[in-house]
XYZ file of C-alpha atoms in Angstrom:
684
model
C 31.456 -20.430 -0.213
C 33.253 -20.961 -3.303
C 30.329 -21.298 -6.107
C 30.088 -18.161 -8.640
C 27.839 -15.840 -9.539
C 26.341 -16.805 -12.850
C 27.172 -13.198 -15.321
C 25.128 -11.425 -18.060
C 26.197 -11.064 -20.446
C 26.425 -7.461 -22.173
C 25.612 -6.351 -24.947
C 26.203 -1.942 -24.825
C 22.462 -0.312 -25.350
C 23.412 3.485 -25.962
C 20.089 5.819 -24.708
C 20.783 9.162 -25.716
C 18.214 12.807 -24.653
C 19.120 16.160 -24.151
C 22.808 15.478 -25.557
C 23.613 13.045 -22.007
C 24.458 9.378 -23.604
C 24.065 6.335 -20.839
C 25.838 2.990 -22.245
C 22.736 0.137 -20.639
C 25.338 -2.899 -21.022
C 21.810 -4.533 -19.660
C 19.407 -3.372 -21.387
C 18.518 -7.105 -22.839
C 17.003 -7.838 -19.755
C 14.059 -6.664 -20.494
C 12.101 -9.358 -22.650
C 10.409 -11.568 -20.528
C 9.895 -14.128 -24.095
C 12.972 -14.169 -24.197
C 14.805 -18.038 -23.794
C 18.018 -16.278 -22.683
C 16.227 -14.136 -20.043
C 14.519 -17.122 -18.032
C 18.026 -18.615 -17.761
C 19.596 -16.288 -16.637
C 16.909 -15.577 -13.971
C 16.867 -19.224 -13.412
C 20.740 -19.109 -12.992
C 20.600 -16.436 -10.564
C 17.673 -18.174 -8.262
C 20.164 -21.488 -8.299
C 22.836 -19.603 -7.310
C 20.651 -18.563 -4.554
C 19.797 -21.650 -2.560
C 22.953 -23.022 -3.033
C 24.173 -20.149 -0.999
C 21.498 -20.608 1.054
C 21.225 -24.020 1.529
C 22.607 -23.723 4.665
C 19.354 -21.706 6.352
C 17.362 -23.812 4.186
C 16.181 -26.029 8.606
C 15.810 -22.325 9.228
C 13.924 -20.675 7.325
C 11.426 -23.697 7.581
C 11.317 -23.074 11.844
C 10.885 -19.615 10.819
C 8.627 -19.902 8.693
C 6.566 -21.984 11.378
C 8.272 -20.392 13.680
C 6.116 -17.152 12.210
C 2.936 -19.479 11.219
C 2.422 -20.572 15.162
C 1.489 -17.428 16.399
C -1.610 -16.763 14.086
C -4.892 -18.215 14.548
C -5.505 -19.830 11.475
C -8.933 -20.660 12.976
C -10.116 -16.709 12.460
C -13.367 -14.584 11.803
C -13.097 -10.612 10.972
C -15.985 -9.060 12.596
C -18.694 -8.788 11.456
C -19.994 -5.316 10.311
C -24.216 -5.484 8.914
C -24.663 -3.689 5.575
C -28.897 -3.748 4.373
C -30.008 -6.381 6.348
C -27.358 -9.662 6.210
C -24.352 -9.543 8.777
C -20.941 -9.832 6.665
C -17.963 -12.788 7.862
C -14.961 -13.227 6.240
C -13.564 -16.010 7.967
C -10.233 -18.684 7.322
C -9.744 -22.652 8.174
C -6.954 -24.834 10.190
C -4.770 -25.466 6.970
C -6.191 -23.273 5.093
C -4.266 -20.942 3.141
C -6.951 -18.224 1.632
C -10.790 -16.596 3.253
C -14.169 -18.027 3.016
C -16.838 -14.975 2.497
C -20.252 -15.190 4.740
C -23.008 -14.003 5.517
C -25.870 -14.391 8.179
C -29.545 -12.334 7.544
C -30.068 -9.615 9.850
C -29.345 -12.441 12.930
C -26.023 -13.884 13.444
C -27.468 -16.917 15.128
C -29.138 -17.313 11.215
C -28.296 -20.207 9.288
C -24.439 -19.224 7.232
C -25.003 -18.083 3.848
C -20.870 -18.872 2.085
C -20.545 -17.007 -0.598
C -17.160 -17.143 -1.977
C -15.354 -19.675 -0.670
C -11.792 -18.264 -2.099
C -9.805 -22.666 -1.119
C -12.220 -24.122 -3.642
C -11.811 -21.126 -6.370
C -7.718 -21.341 -5.967
C -7.006 -25.028 -6.743
C -5.439 -25.430 -10.081
C -4.144 -21.641 -9.675
C -0.139 -21.237 -9.034
C -1.693 -16.961 -7.559
C -4.979 -16.598 -7.137
C -6.726 -13.508 -5.719
C -9.341 -12.174 -5.194
C -10.704 -8.689 -4.587
C -14.071 -6.439 -5.478
C -17.184 -8.383 -4.372
C -20.205 -5.861 -4.484
C -23.820 -7.432 -3.585
C -26.904 -5.542 -5.292
C -28.916 -3.734 -3.390
C -31.365 -6.508 -3.887
C -28.809 -8.608 -2.234
C -29.431 -11.091 -4.626
C -26.388 -10.694 -6.803
C -22.713 -10.135 -6.351
C -20.107 -9.134 -8.388
C -15.801 -9.471 -7.198
C -13.006 -9.717 -9.784
C -10.063 -12.542 -9.816
C -6.807 -12.928 -11.432
C -4.639 -15.619 -10.831
C -2.053 -13.688 -12.866
C -0.440 -12.130 -10.581
C -0.444 -8.581 -13.050
C -3.513 -6.713 -11.622
C -5.379 -7.490 -14.752
C -9.110 -8.931 -13.119
C -11.830 -10.456 -14.783
C -15.344 -10.195 -13.375
C -17.695 -11.856 -13.364
C -21.625 -12.424 -11.606
C -22.420 -14.930 -8.716
C -26.651 -15.668 -7.917
C -25.615 -16.337 -4.463
C -29.229 -17.004 -3.845
C -29.046 -20.591 -6.348
C -24.661 -20.469 -6.633
C -24.692 -19.558 -10.608
C -21.553 -17.590 -12.326
C -23.389 -15.514 -14.961
C -22.083 -16.041 -18.418
C -21.307 -12.590 -18.180
C -17.044 -12.468 -17.848
C -15.894 -8.435 -18.370
C -12.154 -8.605 -18.659
C -9.266 -6.429 -17.941
C -10.282 -4.835 -15.371
C -9.501 -2.952 -11.910
C -11.757 -5.942 -10.567
C -13.954 -3.928 -8.894
C -17.822 -2.486 -9.260
C -20.755 -0.875 -8.020
C -24.345 -1.666 -8.457
C -27.049 0.350 -8.994
C -29.817 1.553 -7.811
C -31.487 -1.284 -10.544
C -30.038 -3.930 -9.522
C -29.477 -5.295 -13.000
C -26.765 -2.771 -14.185
C -22.946 -2.208 -12.456
C -19.880 0.149 -12.707
C -16.205 -0.966 -13.328
C -13.166 0.496 -14.670
C -11.508 -1.085 -17.603
C -6.982 -0.671 -18.270
C -5.081 -0.097 -20.790
C -3.841 -3.663 -21.180
C -0.287 -1.992 -22.529
C 0.187 0.330 -19.790
C -2.397 -1.255 -17.030
C -3.056 2.678 -16.568
C -6.762 2.318 -15.306
C -8.726 5.127 -17.576
C -12.246 4.227 -18.634
C -14.907 3.623 -17.119
C -18.322 1.319 -18.792
C -21.675 0.317 -17.620
C -23.003 -3.705 -18.320
C -26.202 -4.418 -17.971
C -26.694 -7.987 -16.554
C -26.966 -10.630 -19.135
C -25.648 -8.624 -21.839
C -22.422 -9.004 -23.459
C -19.291 -7.790 -22.009
C -19.036 -6.110 -26.063
C -21.855 -3.893 -25.636
C -20.852 -2.087 -22.661
C -22.078 0.884 -22.943
C -18.448 3.439 -22.267
C -18.815 5.918 -20.059
C -16.494 8.078 -19.631
C -12.383 7.466 -21.264
C -9.945 9.253 -19.211
C -7.772 10.315 -21.975
C -5.115 11.668 -20.010
C -1.827 10.252 -19.978
C -0.879 11.015 -16.242
C -4.512 10.245 -14.446
C -6.590 7.347 -13.372
C -9.823 7.056 -12.927
C -12.216 4.338 -10.764
C -16.029 4.026 -9.798
C -17.836 3.933 -6.279
C -20.693 4.745 -4.734
C -21.722 7.352 -1.802
C -21.874 5.846 2.108
C -25.865 7.522 1.677
C -26.237 4.895 -1.557
C -27.861 7.626 -3.200
C -25.028 8.555 -5.530
C -22.299 6.859 -8.378
C -19.675 8.919 -8.864
C -16.110 8.834 -10.896
C -13.510 9.888 -9.390
C -10.087 10.941 -12.364
C -7.329 12.164 -10.270
C -3.418 12.091 -10.930
C -0.862 13.753 -7.532
C -1.529 17.090 -7.700
C -5.597 16.852 -9.736
C -8.432 15.613 -9.124
C -11.735 15.289 -10.761
C -15.303 13.713 -9.871
C -18.063 13.498 -11.580
C -21.776 11.551 -10.534
C -25.252 11.648 -11.498
C -28.098 9.080 -8.994
C -27.165 5.996 -8.352
C -31.047 5.466 -9.554
C -30.713 6.774 -12.353
C -27.654 5.268 -14.274
C -28.252 6.054 -17.857
C -28.003 9.060 -16.828
C -25.497 11.095 -18.077
C -23.051 11.849 -14.793
C -22.337 15.296 -14.667
C -18.557 17.521 -13.684
C -18.702 18.014 -9.967
C -16.062 21.058 -10.442
C -13.635 21.030 -13.417
C -9.824 20.105 -12.628
C -7.806 22.799 -11.910
C -4.412 22.116 -11.830
C -2.863 22.065 -8.176
C -6.579 21.311 -6.052
C -6.563 18.150 -5.397
C -11.179 17.339 -3.793
C -12.875 13.862 -2.232
C -16.574 14.154 -1.919
C -19.029 12.319 0.533
C -22.416 13.115 0.327
C -25.060 14.133 3.322
C -28.529 14.474 3.137
C -28.395 18.206 1.418
C -25.156 18.765 0.744
C -21.739 17.493 -0.471
C -18.529 17.306 2.044
C -15.884 18.326 0.001
C -12.598 17.164 1.010
C -9.687 19.401 -0.446
C -6.502 22.618 -0.691
C -7.770 24.644 -1.898
C -7.475 28.186 -0.737
C -3.704 27.153 -0.169
C -5.317 25.076 2.473
C -2.449 22.310 2.341
C -3.680 20.221 5.488
C -6.997 20.230 3.785
C -9.979 21.731 4.828
C -13.564 20.519 4.669
C -15.807 22.160 2.468
C -19.069 21.347 1.969
C -22.108 22.326 -0.830
C -25.928 22.471 -1.855
C -26.420 18.660 -4.649
C -27.202 22.012 -7.128
C -24.024 23.849 -7.137
C -20.711 22.238 -7.321
C -19.291 23.557 -8.782
C -15.542 25.248 -7.316
C -16.742 28.824 -6.663
C -20.427 27.869 -3.972
C -18.385 25.248 -1.893
C -18.728 26.972 1.617
C -15.469 26.299 4.756
C -17.798 23.514 6.948
C -13.950 22.582 8.877
C -10.869 25.623 8.368
C -7.310 24.615 8.104
C -5.045 23.952 10.292
C -1.296 24.621 10.016
C -0.224 21.591 11.702
C -2.972 18.819 11.368
C -3.266 16.526 8.560
C -7.426 16.522 8.021
C -6.883 12.371 6.117
C -10.336 11.403 6.307
C -13.610 11.795 7.395
C -16.883 9.310 8.242
C -20.482 10.565 8.749
C -23.345 9.177 10.458
C -26.978 10.509 10.901
C -26.658 12.070 13.793
C -22.175 12.641 14.285
C -19.443 12.962 11.887
C -15.362 11.817 12.358
C -12.775 13.471 11.398
C -10.015 11.348 11.237
C -6.903 13.730 12.234
C -2.994 13.469 12.544
C -0.647 15.955 14.785
C 2.809 15.516 15.061
C 2.325 12.863 13.647
C -0.215 11.085 15.866
C -3.368 9.780 14.857
C -6.254 11.631 15.817
C -10.508 10.788 15.989
C -12.494 13.960 17.041
C -16.271 13.470 16.926
C -18.491 15.882 16.545
C -23.044 16.069 15.889
C -23.966 17.573 13.771
C -25.861 20.529 15.796
C -22.232 21.794 16.812
C -23.809 20.865 20.532
C -20.361 18.321 20.814
C -17.007 18.190 19.552
C -14.231 15.711 20.927
C -11.849 13.617 20.482
C -10.889 10.162 21.384
C -8.030 9.695 24.310
C -4.975 7.767 23.702
C -1.347 8.105 25.356
C 1.291 6.267 23.235
C 3.867 7.863 21.087
C 4.279 4.532 19.415
C 0.627 3.099 17.791
C -2.242 3.356 14.494
C -5.581 4.617 15.301
C -8.222 4.597 12.950
C -11.479 3.934 11.574
C -12.078 0.119 10.512
C -16.103 -0.954 8.707
C -18.139 1.961 8.895
C -20.781 1.616 6.139
C -23.763 2.079 7.923
C -26.083 5.906 8.478
C -28.468 4.919 10.874
C -25.946 4.397 13.915
C -23.873 5.608 16.828
C -21.893 3.251 17.257
C -18.326 3.555 15.132
C -15.462 1.669 15.266
C -11.547 2.076 14.462
C -8.253 -0.621 15.719
C -5.700 0.544 17.426
C -2.282 -0.611 18.535
C 0.164 -0.268 19.042
C 4.376 -1.570 18.805
C 4.769 -3.503 21.031
C 0.891 -5.067 21.655
C -1.646 -7.231 18.760
C -4.588 -4.602 17.805
C -7.475 -4.422 18.926
C -10.520 -3.896 16.652
C -12.985 -1.353 19.052
C -16.702 -0.261 18.636
C -17.338 2.533 20.463
C -20.664 4.394 20.873
C -20.964 7.914 20.110
C -23.658 9.459 22.010
C -22.868 7.718 25.221
C -18.865 7.565 25.237
C -18.587 3.771 26.000
C -15.821 1.489 24.212
C -16.120 -2.835 23.610
C -13.680 -4.426 22.059
C -14.885 -5.905 19.643
C -12.146 -8.311 18.780
C -7.642 -9.011 20.013
C -5.833 -9.701 18.108
C -4.575 -13.116 18.970
C -0.724 -14.152 19.014
C -0.785 -17.807 19.475
C 2.109 -19.859 20.815
C 2.024 -19.796 24.219
C 4.618 -17.115 24.426
C 4.705 -13.357 23.930
C 3.695 -11.257 26.863
C 3.124 -7.883 25.454
C 4.897 -6.530 28.921
C 8.355 -8.439 26.974
C 8.648 -4.560 24.828
C 8.876 -1.495 24.968
C 8.935 1.332 22.092
C 9.858 4.642 21.713
C 9.616 7.634 19.269
C 13.409 9.706 19.088
C 13.898 12.736 16.760
C 16.758 12.393 14.307
C 18.608 15.543 13.061
C 18.728 15.726 9.917
C 22.120 18.026 7.713
C 19.272 20.411 7.332
C 18.220 20.382 11.008
C 15.210 19.648 9.989
C 14.062 16.354 12.220
C 12.744 13.019 11.297
C 11.028 11.537 13.385
C 11.674 6.869 14.230
C 9.628 4.887 16.005
C 10.922 1.948 17.416
C 10.809 -1.221 19.224
C 12.826 -3.814 20.945
C 12.776 -6.335 23.212
C 12.593 -5.184 27.028
C 15.553 -8.128 27.491
C 18.707 -6.381 24.370
C 21.347 -4.424 26.123
C 21.345 -1.443 24.001
C 24.768 -0.781 22.668
C 26.403 -0.748 19.786
C 26.369 -4.184 19.319
C 22.879 -4.643 18.792
C 21.554 -5.447 15.008
C 19.382 -3.148 14.009
C 16.404 -3.373 10.825
C 15.769 -0.026 9.682
C 12.866 0.224 7.523
C 10.691 3.052 5.209
C 9.166 4.214 2.674
C 9.228 7.320 1.429
C 7.247 7.815 -1.202
C 3.728 9.163 -2.694
C 2.269 9.903 0.561
C 1.692 7.072 1.925
C 2.639 6.435 6.047
C 3.951 4.102 7.935
C 2.307 3.994 10.970
C 4.287 2.289 13.910
C 2.031 -0.916 13.082
C 1.950 -4.023 15.712
C 3.847 -7.044 13.489
C 3.907 -10.591 14.745
C 5.626 -11.789 12.149
C 8.457 -9.435 13.517
C 8.505 -10.309 16.778
C 11.128 -13.517 15.258
C 13.711 -10.066 15.174
C 12.995 -8.669 18.151
C 13.141 -12.654 20.444
C 16.618 -12.545 18.617
C 17.838 -9.280 19.697
C 16.523 -7.176 16.776
C 15.530 -3.747 17.289
C 13.312 -2.987 14.552
C 12.954 0.892 14.020
C 10.972 2.838 11.320
C 12.501 5.620 10.275
C 10.175 8.193 9.142
C 11.146 9.509 5.984
C 10.122 12.882 4.176
C 8.016 11.404 1.589
C 5.472 10.537 3.783
C 2.844 11.816 4.943
C 3.376 12.058 8.247
C 4.287 15.075 9.569
C 1.107 16.236 7.715
C 1.466 17.438 3.917
C 4.894 19.704 3.403
C 5.793 16.293 5.209
C 5.410 15.146 1.146
C 5.685 17.736 -0.534
C 9.855 17.535 0.799
C 10.934 14.261 -0.474
C 9.449 14.045 -4.314
C 9.843 15.764 -7.590
C 13.412 18.598 -6.989
C 13.222 17.202 -3.566
C 13.684 13.627 -3.156
C 16.817 13.626 -2.765
C 15.621 14.475 1.032
C 13.564 11.463 1.103
C 17.844 9.175 1.245
C 19.114 11.885 3.359
C 16.597 11.504 6.229
C 17.307 7.720 6.330
C 20.726 7.895 6.654
C 20.673 10.593 8.982
C 18.672 8.672 10.547
C 21.823 5.302 10.561
C 23.849 8.376 12.047
C 21.862 9.262 14.243
C 20.998 5.911 15.167
C 24.724 5.061 14.942
C 26.114 7.739 17.221
C 23.721 7.140 19.679
C 25.069 3.456 20.296
C 21.646 1.829 19.160
C 23.677 -0.369 17.664
C 26.882 0.085 14.602
C 27.973 -0.499 10.446
C 27.955 -3.361 11.715
C 24.977 -4.525 13.085
C 23.097 -2.271 10.609
C 20.374 -3.022 8.156
C 17.946 -1.511 5.768
C 14.812 -2.263 4.079
C 12.176 -1.300 2.046
C 9.891 -1.706 -1.009
C 8.997 -1.296 -4.653
C 9.122 2.591 -4.453
C 11.398 1.832 -1.102
C 13.146 -0.444 -2.729
C 13.745 2.782 -4.054
C 15.469 3.879 -0.995
C 17.686 0.794 -0.524
C 19.495 1.553 -3.467
C 20.028 4.730 -3.838
C 21.265 4.686 0.620
C 23.745 2.057 -1.013
C 24.908 3.970 -3.825
C 25.440 6.838 -0.851
C 26.564 5.546 2.065
C 27.544 1.671 1.726
C 29.662 2.058 4.864
C 27.328 1.979 6.992
C 25.060 -1.571 6.503
C 25.775 -4.851 6.947
C 23.152 -5.958 5.130
C 20.292 -4.172 3.081
C 16.699 -6.038 1.899
C 15.548 -4.790 -1.124
C 12.601 -6.425 -2.283
C 11.011 -5.211 -5.732
C 12.716 -2.034 -6.172
C 12.437 0.335 -8.087
C 15.694 1.718 -8.576
C 16.369 2.332 -12.899
C 14.716 5.885 -12.131
C 14.856 7.123 -15.543
C 14.512 5.074 -18.382
C 11.201 3.476 -17.221
C 10.355 7.120 -16.160
C 10.656 7.443 -19.922
C 8.870 4.611 -21.244
C 5.706 5.402 -21.228
C 4.466 1.819 -22.205
C 4.972 0.501 -18.517
C 1.869 0.274 -15.893
C 2.734 3.904 -13.727
C 4.762 5.875 -15.714
C 2.244 8.653 -16.560
C 1.051 9.245 -13.496
C 4.283 9.728 -11.845
C 5.485 12.280 -13.893
C 3.986 14.344 -10.339
C 5.812 11.781 -7.699
C 9.238 12.306 -9.892
C 9.209 14.491 -12.207
C 9.095 13.754 -16.604
C 12.560 13.344 -17.564
C 11.459 14.004 -21.282
C 12.073 17.750 -19.316
C 15.899 18.160 -18.822
C 16.010 19.344 -15.329
C 14.471 16.781 -13.641
C 16.239 13.816 -16.071
C 19.476 15.571 -14.321
C 17.841 15.902 -10.882
C 16.698 12.107 -11.770
C 19.941 10.514 -13.137
C 22.010 12.119 -10.369
C 20.191 9.479 -7.913
C 18.702 6.614 -10.044
C 20.638 3.888 -8.701
C 20.611 1.686 -11.192
C 22.437 5.318 -12.844
C 24.855 5.202 -10.310
C 26.552 2.276 -8.718
C 30.265 2.397 -8.945
C 33.084 0.604 -8.272
C 32.988 0.438 -4.646
C 32.028 -2.046 -1.746
C 28.931 -2.683 -1.111
C 27.027 -3.696 1.704
C 25.692 -7.216 1.735
C 22.585 -7.065 -0.249
C 19.064 -9.452 -0.907
C 17.166 -8.348 -3.992
C 13.724 -9.949 -4.310
C 11.098 -9.947 -7.381
C 7.994 -10.775 -9.340
C 8.722 -12.293 -13.005
C 4.355 -11.117 -13.719
C 4.785 -8.075 -11.677
C 3.063 -4.872 -12.538
C 4.333 -1.773 -10.577
C 8.420 -2.561 -11.050
C 9.338 -4.812 -13.492
C 11.312 -7.812 -13.683
C 14.234 -6.830 -14.980
C 14.482 -3.949 -12.985
C 16.556 -5.765 -9.972
C 17.123 -7.991 -12.184
C 19.967 -5.260 -14.315
C 20.689 -3.247 -11.452
C 21.980 -6.661 -9.628
C 23.985 -7.878 -12.545
C 25.690 -4.164 -12.417
C 26.298 -4.951 -8.843
C 28.407 -7.833 -9.335
C 30.024 -6.707 -12.556
C 31.110 -2.993 -10.792
C 30.932 -3.914 -7.072
C 35.149 -4.109 -5.226
C 34.153 -6.970 -2.455
C 33.127 -10.681 -1.714
C 30.301 -9.271 0.459
C 27.244 -11.598 -0.660
C 24.336 -10.321 -3.440
C 21.315 -12.448 -4.503
C 19.553 -11.965 -6.809
C 15.435 -14.188 -5.385
C 13.241 -14.472 -8.388
C 8.828 -15.716 -7.686
C 8.587 -17.311 -11.913
C 5.168 -16.967 -10.735
C 4.343 -13.890 -8.413
C 3.965 -10.811 -9.273
C 4.865 -7.567 -7.585
C 2.841 -8.660 -4.052
C 4.502 -11.966 -3.922
C 2.770 -14.798 -3.152
C -0.580 -15.680 -2.722
C -2.265 -17.266 -0.606
C -2.154 -16.390 3.697
C 0.501 -18.452 4.353
C 2.864 -18.006 0.982
C 3.945 -14.364 1.873
C 5.528 -15.961 5.559
C 8.187 -18.323 2.956
C 9.666 -15.086 1.759
C 9.115 -13.702 4.811
C 11.699 -16.105 6.111
C 13.983 -15.997 2.931
C 14.847 -12.102 4.549
C 14.246 -12.478 7.995
C 16.786 -15.339 7.654
C 19.752 -12.811 5.207
C 20.023 -11.070 7.882
C 20.053 -13.158 11.160
C 22.239 -15.337 9.286
C 24.299 -12.094 8.820
C 24.258 -11.914 12.773
C 24.948 -15.484 12.998
C 21.902 -16.422 14.956
C 20.807 -19.032 12.801
C 21.463 -21.998 14.436
């Protein structure tokens, strides 16, 4: 262990705003075309490989162990749409899915639509998304990304002949929707620099993409746009949203040449989303200060906000998350006290009830429900310590049938071996923070336990207490796994999100630290055995906590971390920046500049001891640019006063989501687990 880490050269760059000067010694790393940058990243990778050589065999064992639990020859629960059953299948030894369908009955001949294993040959990265089948079932549009920049090109396949049409549309989100004429598709283009989804085009089959008609251009740089078809198949809808505001446009799907009509003009602070059923549009909205959202409806010809009528009122303690519509029933997806609730009601109000769930550490939500004319509602359910099930619930008979139960292979898994619980930590401002926890029944709950604490805490994104077969590699080695439901997510409703963004953002960080202190004080672990993990905006959280309370953690995993917040939020050429002003604040305004700078991990690195750190990134990441973690690690190497481990591991082929392929991502997880298990001396 006498190897020296690479030291990045310093080229001071002065960054001045609001009378404040920041000196960035590593700004030069912001150029992936620079040979010196690539050399530095390669040197960091070589250092990581050398320093972890003793764990390589263990990493391979972890990978094989994780993979061995996964059913390789697996298939999705078939769902029916427009006369065909659709199935996604995986084959033993193959990395990618096979998409197929069968006409009318499951016993019919299997039609392979896309074999991604064949299509991925010759590509270091491959991702297919956005399969959309035409109403006459003869054609399918689809999106491909072979770089990992989330810039997809759309093509169209003839499902009867197998021919790929020459139509090719570049720089899109990958998704598209068909009009009912079977020849017009609507799709979303991205700004080539910022990658913001800002334009909706109409393409007519057989015509050059250069001639596609621009039907909507979202010019406000804080918004992004998308297009979809209602479940009723009667409308094509363009959505345009920012963090705080929504606006929609629509046309009849039978009339693709019509001009899109604004549903209700945007009003800052008013969010809404649309569904259609018979004579009404149904609107999920926060209008009238409905912080946790309510459901309204309006007639098809009067869509202005003044015409909306309340259908399901707002509740102060229940977050209304989504709506599923069927011919005789509607299903509301709610969250109360952090827990998913599914409420079933008849349209005629003759019946209303909740599906019964009893655990405090479970996840439940709608599965694929594309058919209007059915009384069968599909949902998924799992507890933190047991695998998921796909369940079909008969809305009329109140009976359920398990369509699929996740299998955990390897012959060692028994769900009765695991315990789960939900705890409540008191934050420094007196607020109660929930923690969901899972561990093996033989694990002694004392200060010698290794514990991995995870959180995300941004964008209102809720991390539910889900089951993971991969996680068993930690639990079976004595680890406790804890999810801290910190503010910034929506676990306890929309106010939980509002209390963890903008000028309340530090609540996310202090909540995590206070949860750590709670776990230590209650002897679930100790600073010598406590580990933390988070990715992307959760990586920002990791960067903040190691500045705020480095003494609490023995090791920290920061995946694709968003750590150079001030500089990034001042660079409007970077994807996501302008659309995120309502999440972090706009540092062009002095108040937000000062607040963001006060927590930005890169700007607050100090000369002091830091925990052991494993930092990962992707060279082609479009969401969090690789130079953020690279600069952060370089600055930490320069200033930290300890001899603890600091690794920067850059995937030179991948982007924000890491490696493509079903099992390749397990190798990245094996690296993370090997890092903390090695620190615990559990690699033998």
